[in-house]
Short mmCIF file of C-alpha atoms and ligand atoms in Angstrom, two decimals:
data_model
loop_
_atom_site.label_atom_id
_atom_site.label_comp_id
_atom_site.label_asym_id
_atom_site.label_seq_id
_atom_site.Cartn_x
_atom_site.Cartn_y
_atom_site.Cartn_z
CA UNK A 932 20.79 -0.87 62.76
CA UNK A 933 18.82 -2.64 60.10
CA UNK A 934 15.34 -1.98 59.61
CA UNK A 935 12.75 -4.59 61.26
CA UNK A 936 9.17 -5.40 60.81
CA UNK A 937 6.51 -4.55 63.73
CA UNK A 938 3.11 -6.58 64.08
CA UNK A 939 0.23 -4.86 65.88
CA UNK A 940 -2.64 -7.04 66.13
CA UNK A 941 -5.96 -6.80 68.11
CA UNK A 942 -9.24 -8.01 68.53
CA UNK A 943 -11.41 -7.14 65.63
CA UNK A 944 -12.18 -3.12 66.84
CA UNK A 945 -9.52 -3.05 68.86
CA UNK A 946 -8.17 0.29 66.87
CA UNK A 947 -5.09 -1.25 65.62
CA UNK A 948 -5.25 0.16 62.39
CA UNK A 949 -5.92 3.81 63.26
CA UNK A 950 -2.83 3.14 65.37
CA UNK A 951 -0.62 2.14 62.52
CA UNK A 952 -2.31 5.15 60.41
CA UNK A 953 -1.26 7.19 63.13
CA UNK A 954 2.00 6.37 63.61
CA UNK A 955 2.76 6.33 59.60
CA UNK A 956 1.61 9.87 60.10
CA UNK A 957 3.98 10.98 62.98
CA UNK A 958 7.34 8.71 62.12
CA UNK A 959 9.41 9.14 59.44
CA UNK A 960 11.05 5.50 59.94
CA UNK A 961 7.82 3.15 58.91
CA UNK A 962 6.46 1.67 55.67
CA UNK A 963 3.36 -0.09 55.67
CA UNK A 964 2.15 -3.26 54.06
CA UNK A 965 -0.59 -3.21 52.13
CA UNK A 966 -2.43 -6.65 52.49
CA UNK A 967 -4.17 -8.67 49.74
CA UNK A 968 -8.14 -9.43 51.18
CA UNK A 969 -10.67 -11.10 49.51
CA UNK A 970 -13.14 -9.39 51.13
CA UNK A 971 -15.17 -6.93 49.70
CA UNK A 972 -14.06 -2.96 50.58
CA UNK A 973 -15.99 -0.97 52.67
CA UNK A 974 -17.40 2.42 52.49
CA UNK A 975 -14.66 4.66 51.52
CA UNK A 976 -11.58 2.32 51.21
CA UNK A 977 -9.38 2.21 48.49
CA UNK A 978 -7.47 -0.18 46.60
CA UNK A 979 -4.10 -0.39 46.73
CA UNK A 980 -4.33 2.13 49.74
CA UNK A 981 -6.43 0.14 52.48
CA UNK A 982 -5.76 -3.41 51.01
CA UNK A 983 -5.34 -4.71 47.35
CA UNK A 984 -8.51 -6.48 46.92
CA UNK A 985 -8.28 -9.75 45.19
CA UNK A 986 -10.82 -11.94 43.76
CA UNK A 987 -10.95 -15.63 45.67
CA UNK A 988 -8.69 -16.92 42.11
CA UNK A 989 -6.83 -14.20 42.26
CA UNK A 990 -5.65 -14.68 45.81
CA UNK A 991 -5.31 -18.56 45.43
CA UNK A 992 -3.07 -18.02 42.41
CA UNK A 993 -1.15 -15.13 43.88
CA UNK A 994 -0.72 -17.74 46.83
CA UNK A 995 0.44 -20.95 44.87
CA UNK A 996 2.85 -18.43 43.24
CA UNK A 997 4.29 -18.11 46.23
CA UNK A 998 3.74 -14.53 46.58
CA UNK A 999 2.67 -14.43 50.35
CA UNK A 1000 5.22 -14.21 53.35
CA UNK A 1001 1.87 -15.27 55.20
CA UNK A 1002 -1.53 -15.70 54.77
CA UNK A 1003 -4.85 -16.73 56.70
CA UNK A 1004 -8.42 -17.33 56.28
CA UNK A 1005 -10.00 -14.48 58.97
CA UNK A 1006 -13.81 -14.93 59.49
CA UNK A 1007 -14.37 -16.61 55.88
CA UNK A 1008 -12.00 -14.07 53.99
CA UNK A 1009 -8.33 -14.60 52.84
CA UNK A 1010 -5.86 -12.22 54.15
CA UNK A 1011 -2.04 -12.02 52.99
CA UNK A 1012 1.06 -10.14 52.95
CA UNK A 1013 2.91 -10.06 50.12
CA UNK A 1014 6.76 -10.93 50.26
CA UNK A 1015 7.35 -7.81 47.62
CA UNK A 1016 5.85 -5.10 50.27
CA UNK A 1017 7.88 -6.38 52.69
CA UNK A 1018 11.13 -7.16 51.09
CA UNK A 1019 10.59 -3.51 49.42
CA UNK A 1020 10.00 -1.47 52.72
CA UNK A 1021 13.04 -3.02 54.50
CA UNK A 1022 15.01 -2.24 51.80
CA UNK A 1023 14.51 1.38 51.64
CA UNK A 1024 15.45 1.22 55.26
CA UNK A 1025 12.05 1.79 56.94
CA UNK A 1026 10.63 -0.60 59.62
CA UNK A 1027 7.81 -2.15 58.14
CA UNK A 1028 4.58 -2.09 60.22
CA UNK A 1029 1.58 -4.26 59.22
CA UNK A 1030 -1.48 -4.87 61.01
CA UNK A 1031 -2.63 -8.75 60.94
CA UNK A 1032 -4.21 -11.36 62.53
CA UNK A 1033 -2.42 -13.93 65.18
CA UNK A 1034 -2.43 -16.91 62.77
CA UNK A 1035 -0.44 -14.51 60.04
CA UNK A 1036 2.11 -13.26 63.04
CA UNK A 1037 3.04 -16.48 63.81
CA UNK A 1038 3.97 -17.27 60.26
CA UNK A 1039 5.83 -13.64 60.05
CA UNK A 1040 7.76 -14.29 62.98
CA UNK A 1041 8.96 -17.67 61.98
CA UNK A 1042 10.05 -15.60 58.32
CA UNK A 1043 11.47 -12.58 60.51
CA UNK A 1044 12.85 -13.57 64.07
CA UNK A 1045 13.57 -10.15 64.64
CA UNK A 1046 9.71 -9.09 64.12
CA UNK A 1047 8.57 -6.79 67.27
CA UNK A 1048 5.25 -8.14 68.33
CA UNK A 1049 2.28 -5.95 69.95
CA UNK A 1050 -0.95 -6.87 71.07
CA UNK A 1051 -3.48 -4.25 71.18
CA UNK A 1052 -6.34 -4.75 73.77
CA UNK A 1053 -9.53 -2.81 73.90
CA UNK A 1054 -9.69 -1.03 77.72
CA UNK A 1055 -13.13 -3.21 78.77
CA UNK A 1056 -15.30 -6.13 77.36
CA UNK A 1057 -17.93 -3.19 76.93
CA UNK A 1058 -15.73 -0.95 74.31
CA UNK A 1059 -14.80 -4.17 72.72
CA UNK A 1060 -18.55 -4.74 71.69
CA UNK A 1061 -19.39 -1.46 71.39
CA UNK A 1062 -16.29 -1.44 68.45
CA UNK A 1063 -17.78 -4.06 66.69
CA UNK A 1064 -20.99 -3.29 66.71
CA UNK A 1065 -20.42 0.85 65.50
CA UNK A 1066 -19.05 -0.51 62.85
CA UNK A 1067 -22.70 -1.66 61.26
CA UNK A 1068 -20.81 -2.92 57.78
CA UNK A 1069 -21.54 -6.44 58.55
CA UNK A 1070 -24.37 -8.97 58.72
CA UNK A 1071 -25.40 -10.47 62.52
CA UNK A 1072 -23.84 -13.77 61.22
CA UNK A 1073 -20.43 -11.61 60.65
CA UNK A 1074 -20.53 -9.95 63.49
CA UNK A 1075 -20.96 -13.86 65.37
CA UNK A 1076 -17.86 -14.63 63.63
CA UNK A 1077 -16.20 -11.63 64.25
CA UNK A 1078 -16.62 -12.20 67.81
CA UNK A 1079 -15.55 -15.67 67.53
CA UNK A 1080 -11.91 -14.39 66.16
CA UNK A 1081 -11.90 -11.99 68.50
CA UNK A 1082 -12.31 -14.86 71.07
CA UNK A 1083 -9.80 -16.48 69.19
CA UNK A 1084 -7.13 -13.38 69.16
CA UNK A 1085 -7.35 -12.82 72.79
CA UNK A 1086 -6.13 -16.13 73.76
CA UNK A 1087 -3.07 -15.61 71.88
CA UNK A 1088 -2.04 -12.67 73.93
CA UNK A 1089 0.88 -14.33 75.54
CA UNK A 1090 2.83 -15.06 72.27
CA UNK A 1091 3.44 -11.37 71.88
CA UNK A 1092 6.34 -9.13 73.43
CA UNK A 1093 4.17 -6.50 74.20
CA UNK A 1094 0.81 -5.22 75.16
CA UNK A 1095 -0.71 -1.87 74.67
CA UNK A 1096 -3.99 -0.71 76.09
CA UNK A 1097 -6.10 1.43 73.51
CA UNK A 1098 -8.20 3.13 76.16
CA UNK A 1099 -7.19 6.73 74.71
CA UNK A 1100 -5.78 6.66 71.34
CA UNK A 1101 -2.95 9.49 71.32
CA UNK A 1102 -1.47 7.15 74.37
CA UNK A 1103 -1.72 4.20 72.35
CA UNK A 1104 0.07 5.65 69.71
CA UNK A 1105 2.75 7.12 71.91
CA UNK A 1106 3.32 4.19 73.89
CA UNK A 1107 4.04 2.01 70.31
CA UNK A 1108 6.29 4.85 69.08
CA UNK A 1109 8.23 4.28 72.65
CA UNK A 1110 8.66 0.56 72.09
CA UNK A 1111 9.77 1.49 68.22
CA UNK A 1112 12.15 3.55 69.64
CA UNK A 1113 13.00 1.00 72.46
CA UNK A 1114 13.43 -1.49 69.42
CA UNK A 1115 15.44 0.65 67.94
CA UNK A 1116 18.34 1.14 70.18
CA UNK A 1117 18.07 -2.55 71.71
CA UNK A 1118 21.31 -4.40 72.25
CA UNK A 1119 20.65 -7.00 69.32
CA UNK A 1120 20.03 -4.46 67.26
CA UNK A 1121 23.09 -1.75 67.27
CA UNK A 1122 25.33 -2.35 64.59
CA UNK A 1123 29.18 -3.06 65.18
CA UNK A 1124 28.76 -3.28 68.78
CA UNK A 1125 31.37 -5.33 69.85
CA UNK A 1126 33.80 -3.12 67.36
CA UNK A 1127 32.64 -0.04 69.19
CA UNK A 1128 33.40 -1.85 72.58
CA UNK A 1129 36.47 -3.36 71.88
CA UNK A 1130 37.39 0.14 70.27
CA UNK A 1131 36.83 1.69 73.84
CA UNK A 1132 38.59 -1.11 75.66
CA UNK A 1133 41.68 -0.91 73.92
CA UNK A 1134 41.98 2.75 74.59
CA UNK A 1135 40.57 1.97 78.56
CA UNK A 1136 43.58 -0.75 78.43
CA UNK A 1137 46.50 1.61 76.56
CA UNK A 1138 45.46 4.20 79.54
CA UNK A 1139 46.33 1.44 82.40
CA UNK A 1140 49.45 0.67 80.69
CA UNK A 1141 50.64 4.27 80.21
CA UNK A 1142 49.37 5.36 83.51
CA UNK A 1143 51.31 2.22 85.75
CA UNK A 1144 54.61 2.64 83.70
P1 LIG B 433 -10.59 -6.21 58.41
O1 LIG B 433 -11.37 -7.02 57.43
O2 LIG B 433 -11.46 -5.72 59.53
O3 LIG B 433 -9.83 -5.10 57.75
O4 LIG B 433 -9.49 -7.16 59.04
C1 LIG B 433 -9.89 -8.35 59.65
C2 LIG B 433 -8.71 -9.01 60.31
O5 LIG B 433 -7.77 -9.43 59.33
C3 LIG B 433 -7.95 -8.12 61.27
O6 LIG B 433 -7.65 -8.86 62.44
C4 LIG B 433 -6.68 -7.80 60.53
O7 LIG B 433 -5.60 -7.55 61.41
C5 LIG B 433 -6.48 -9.07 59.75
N1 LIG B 433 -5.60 -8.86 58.58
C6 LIG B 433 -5.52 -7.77 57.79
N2 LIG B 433 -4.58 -7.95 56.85
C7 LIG B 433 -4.03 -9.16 57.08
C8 LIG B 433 -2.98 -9.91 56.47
O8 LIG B 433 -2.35 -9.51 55.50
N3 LIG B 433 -2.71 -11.14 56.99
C9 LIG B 433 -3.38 -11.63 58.07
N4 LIG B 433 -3.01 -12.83 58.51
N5 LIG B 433 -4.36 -10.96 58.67
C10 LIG B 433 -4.69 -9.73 58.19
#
Protein backbone atom coordinates (compact mmCIF):
# COMPACT_ATOMS: atom_id res chain seq x y z
CA UNK A 1 0.00 0.00 0.00
CA UNK A 2 1.65 3.28 -0.76
CA UNK A 3 1.30 6.09 1.44
CA UNK A 4 -1.46 8.85 0.44
CA UNK A 5 -2.14 12.36 1.39
CA UNK A 6 -5.45 13.27 3.53
CA UNK A 7 -7.08 16.89 3.36
CA UNK A 8 -9.22 17.99 6.31
CA UNK A 9 -10.64 21.26 5.76
CA UNK A 10 -13.35 23.30 7.62
CA UNK A 11 -14.86 26.44 8.13
CA UNK A 12 -12.54 28.83 9.77
CA UNK A 13 -13.11 27.35 13.73
CA UNK A 14 -14.29 24.42 12.64
CA UNK A 15 -11.40 22.50 14.85
CA UNK A 16 -9.70 20.98 11.99
CA UNK A 17 -6.42 21.56 13.15
CA UNK A 18 -6.71 20.26 16.72
CA UNK A 19 -8.01 17.27 14.78
CA UNK A 20 -4.92 16.77 12.72
CA UNK A 21 -2.79 17.59 16.07
CA UNK A 22 -4.69 14.93 17.50
CA UNK A 23 -4.43 12.39 15.27
CA UNK A 24 -0.45 13.08 14.68
CA UNK A 25 -0.54 12.36 18.37
CA UNK A 26 -2.41 8.94 18.37
CA UNK A 27 -1.14 7.38 14.74
CA UNK A 28 2.03 6.33 14.02
CA UNK A 29 1.29 6.35 10.07
CA UNK A 30 0.94 10.42 9.46
CA UNK A 31 3.35 13.27 8.65
CA UNK A 32 2.18 16.63 8.56
CA UNK A 33 2.76 19.54 6.26
CA UNK A 34 3.85 22.46 7.50
CA UNK A 35 2.36 25.37 5.36
CA UNK A 36 4.10 28.61 4.26
CA UNK A 37 1.53 31.80 5.53
CA UNK A 38 2.11 35.19 5.18
CA UNK A 39 0.25 36.00 7.92
CA UNK A 40 1.53 37.11 10.98
CA UNK A 41 1.77 34.18 13.99
CA UNK A 42 -0.34 34.25 16.75
CA UNK A 43 0.11 34.04 20.40
CA UNK A 44 2.20 31.09 21.03
CA UNK A 45 2.85 29.61 17.51
CA UNK A 46 6.00 28.70 16.25
CA UNK A 47 7.82 28.74 13.15
CA UNK A 48 8.56 25.95 11.38
CA UNK A 49 6.14 24.08 13.85
CA UNK A 50 2.62 25.81 13.22
CA UNK A 51 3.50 27.26 9.70
CA UNK A 52 6.81 28.67 8.19
CA UNK A 53 6.02 32.23 8.10
CA UNK A 54 7.09 34.02 5.04
CA UNK A 55 7.33 37.57 4.23
CA UNK A 56 4.78 38.64 1.14
CA UNK A 57 8.49 38.46 -1.24
CA UNK A 58 9.37 35.68 0.29
CA UNK A 59 6.25 33.73 -0.52
CA UNK A 60 5.94 35.24 -4.12
CA UNK A 61 9.50 34.11 -4.84
CA UNK A 62 9.19 30.77 -3.12
CA UNK A 63 6.01 30.57 -5.48
CA UNK A 64 7.55 31.62 -8.95
CA UNK A 65 10.22 29.04 -7.94
CA UNK A 66 7.85 26.71 -8.20
CA UNK A 67 8.07 25.52 -4.77
CA UNK A 68 4.24 25.14 -4.00
CA UNK A 69 2.13 21.92 -4.87
CA UNK A 70 -0.72 24.59 -4.13
CA UNK A 71 -1.30 27.77 -2.94
CA UNK A 72 -4.21 30.39 -2.18
CA UNK A 73 -4.89 33.78 -1.05
CA UNK A 74 -7.30 33.00 2.33
CA UNK A 75 -8.90 36.22 3.75
CA UNK A 76 -5.97 38.60 2.37
CA UNK A 77 -3.06 36.13 3.40
CA UNK A 78 -1.09 33.65 1.15
CA UNK A 79 -1.20 30.12 2.15
CA UNK A 80 0.95 27.20 0.46
CA UNK A 81 2.19 23.80 0.66
CA UNK A 82 5.37 23.13 -0.28
CA UNK A 83 6.09 20.23 -2.84
CA UNK A 84 9.36 19.24 -0.50
CA UNK A 85 6.98 18.47 2.72
CA UNK A 86 4.99 16.52 0.75
CA UNK A 87 7.21 14.65 -1.54
CA UNK A 88 9.35 14.08 1.84
CA UNK A 89 6.47 12.61 4.08
CA UNK A 90 5.31 10.14 1.37
CA UNK A 91 8.53 9.03 0.99
CA UNK A 92 9.25 7.94 4.41
CA UNK A 93 6.05 6.04 4.00
CA UNK A 94 3.68 8.10 6.18
CA UNK A 95 0.30 9.45 4.88
CA UNK A 96 0.64 12.98 4.77
CA UNK A 97 -2.18 14.98 6.44
CA UNK A 98 -2.46 18.77 5.89
CA UNK A 99 -5.08 21.02 6.88
CA UNK A 100 -6.08 23.68 4.00
CA UNK A 101 -8.51 25.62 2.52
CA UNK A 102 -11.03 24.36 -0.46
CA UNK A 103 -9.33 26.44 -3.20
CA UNK A 104 -5.76 24.62 -2.14
CA UNK A 105 -7.66 20.96 -2.10
CA UNK A 106 -8.77 21.32 -5.34
CA UNK A 107 -5.32 22.03 -6.65
CA UNK A 108 -3.92 18.97 -4.33
CA UNK A 109 -6.29 16.67 -5.68
CA UNK A 110 -5.69 17.45 -9.27
CA UNK A 111 -1.54 16.84 -8.12
CA UNK A 112 -2.64 13.63 -6.03
CA UNK A 113 -5.82 11.73 -7.39
CA UNK A 114 -5.50 9.46 -4.69
CA UNK A 115 -5.85 12.42 -1.96
CA UNK A 116 -8.68 11.35 0.75
CA UNK A 117 -10.83 14.38 1.18
CA UNK A 118 -12.72 15.40 4.58
CA UNK A 119 -14.83 18.15 5.34
CA UNK A 120 -15.09 19.10 8.85
CA UNK A 121 -18.40 20.88 9.88
CA UNK A 122 -19.00 22.69 13.10
CA UNK A 123 -22.30 20.80 14.92
CA UNK A 124 -24.64 24.29 14.67
CA UNK A 125 -24.46 27.84 13.05
CA UNK A 126 -24.19 28.91 16.86
CA UNK A 127 -20.69 26.95 17.68
CA UNK A 128 -19.56 28.08 14.33
CA UNK A 129 -19.71 31.82 15.54
CA UNK A 130 -19.01 31.21 18.81
CA UNK A 131 -15.40 29.55 17.23
CA UNK A 132 -14.65 32.51 15.54
CA UNK A 133 -15.38 34.87 17.73
CA UNK A 134 -13.28 33.00 21.04
CA UNK A 135 -10.68 33.30 19.08
CA UNK A 136 -10.37 37.39 19.71
CA UNK A 137 -6.83 37.49 17.55
CA UNK A 138 -8.43 39.36 14.83
CA UNK A 139 -9.84 42.78 13.93
CA UNK A 140 -13.99 43.05 13.28
CA UNK A 141 -12.99 43.59 9.58
CA UNK A 142 -11.12 39.98 9.85
CA UNK A 143 -13.51 38.42 11.49
CA UNK A 144 -16.15 39.85 8.34
CA UNK A 145 -13.83 38.14 6.12
CA UNK A 146 -13.39 35.25 8.01
CA UNK A 147 -16.97 34.68 7.87
CA UNK A 148 -17.10 35.38 4.31
CA UNK A 149 -14.58 32.21 3.65
CA UNK A 150 -16.32 30.41 5.87
CA UNK A 151 -19.41 31.15 3.66
CA UNK A 152 -17.28 30.35 0.96
CA UNK A 153 -15.93 26.77 2.43
CA UNK A 154 -19.31 25.53 3.20
CA UNK A 155 -20.54 25.62 -0.25
CA UNK A 156 -17.85 23.44 -1.32
CA UNK A 157 -18.94 20.63 0.88
CA UNK A 158 -19.99 18.37 -1.88
CA UNK A 159 -16.52 18.11 -3.59
CA UNK A 160 -15.29 16.14 -0.65
CA UNK A 161 -15.54 12.22 0.03
CA UNK A 162 -16.34 12.66 3.41
CA UNK A 163 -17.89 14.62 6.16
CA UNK A 164 -17.19 14.61 9.81
CA UNK A 165 -19.18 16.40 12.44
CA UNK A 166 -16.89 18.10 15.20
CA UNK A 167 -19.63 18.26 17.81
CA UNK A 168 -17.29 16.34 20.43
CA UNK A 169 -13.74 16.28 19.56
CA UNK A 170 -12.42 12.69 20.71
CA UNK A 171 -15.36 11.45 18.09
CA UNK A 172 -14.09 13.59 15.52
CA UNK A 173 -10.84 12.33 15.83
CA UNK A 174 -11.91 8.72 15.97
CA UNK A 175 -14.19 8.86 13.21
CA UNK A 176 -11.05 10.36 10.78
CA UNK A 177 -8.74 7.65 12.17
CA UNK A 178 -11.70 5.10 10.92
CA UNK A 179 -11.77 6.52 7.42
CA UNK A 180 -7.65 6.46 7.53
CA UNK A 181 -7.95 3.10 8.28
CA UNK A 182 -10.88 2.56 5.78
CA UNK A 183 -8.37 4.28 3.23
CA UNK A 184 -6.02 2.15 4.11
CA UNK A 185 -7.27 -1.23 3.27
CA UNK A 186 -9.50 0.08 0.22
CA UNK A 187 -9.50 -2.02 -2.91
CA UNK A 188 -7.42 0.62 -5.03
CA UNK A 189 -5.14 0.72 -2.59
CA UNK A 190 -3.81 -3.03 -1.64
CA UNK A 191 -0.80 -3.78 -3.35
CA UNK A 192 -0.46 -6.90 -5.77
CA UNK A 193 -4.02 -7.64 -5.59
CA UNK A 194 -4.73 -9.29 -8.57
CA UNK A 195 -1.29 -11.47 -7.89
CA UNK A 196 -2.73 -12.42 -4.55
CA UNK A 197 -6.08 -13.39 -6.33
CA UNK A 198 -4.89 -15.09 -9.15
CA UNK A 199 -2.45 -16.85 -6.57
CA UNK A 200 -5.67 -18.22 -4.77
CA UNK A 201 -7.46 -19.08 -7.98
CA UNK A 202 -4.95 -21.19 -9.34
CA UNK A 203 -4.79 -23.25 -6.23
CA UNK A 204 -9.07 -23.02 -6.06
CA UNK A 205 -8.67 -24.34 -9.88
CA UNK A 206 -5.66 -27.20 -9.27
CA UNK A 207 -8.26 -28.42 -6.35
CA UNK A 208 -11.25 -28.89 -9.06
CA UNK A 209 -8.95 -30.62 -11.29
CA UNK A 210 -7.49 -33.02 -8.70
CA UNK A 211 -10.73 -33.51 -6.98
CA UNK A 212 -12.93 -34.51 -10.56
CA UNK A 213 -10.03 -36.80 -11.84
P1 LIG B 1 -5.32 30.11 9.87
O1 LIG B 1 -4.76 31.43 9.47
O2 LIG B 1 -6.52 30.26 10.76
O3 LIG B 1 -4.28 29.20 10.45
O4 LIG B 1 -5.81 29.38 8.54
C1 LIG B 1 -6.73 30.04 7.71
C2 LIG B 1 -7.16 29.11 6.60
O5 LIG B 1 -6.06 28.82 5.75
C3 LIG B 1 -7.69 27.77 7.08
O6 LIG B 1 -8.86 27.46 6.33
C4 LIG B 1 -6.59 26.81 6.73
O7 LIG B 1 -7.08 25.51 6.48
C5 LIG B 1 -6.04 27.44 5.48
N1 LIG B 1 -4.66 27.00 5.20
C6 LIG B 1 -3.68 26.73 6.07
N2 LIG B 1 -2.58 26.31 5.43
C7 LIG B 1 -2.89 26.30 4.12
C8 LIG B 1 -2.17 25.94 2.93
O8 LIG B 1 -1.02 25.55 2.94
N3 LIG B 1 -2.84 26.08 1.75
C9 LIG B 1 -4.12 26.50 1.68
N4 LIG B 1 -4.68 26.56 0.47
N5 LIG B 1 -4.82 26.84 2.76
C10 LIG B 1 -4.22 26.74 3.97
Amino acid sequence: MRAFPIILSAPSGGGKTTIARQLLRRRSDLGYSVSCTTRTPRQGEVNGTDYHFLTREEFIRRREAGDFAECAEVHGNLYGTLRSEISRILKSGLHVIMDIDVQGARQIRKAFPDTVTVFVLPPSGEVLLDRLRRRKTESPEQLVARLHSALQELRAVEEYEYVVINDELDRAVLSVSAILDAEVVSRERVSGLRNQVEMLISRLEAEIDHQSS
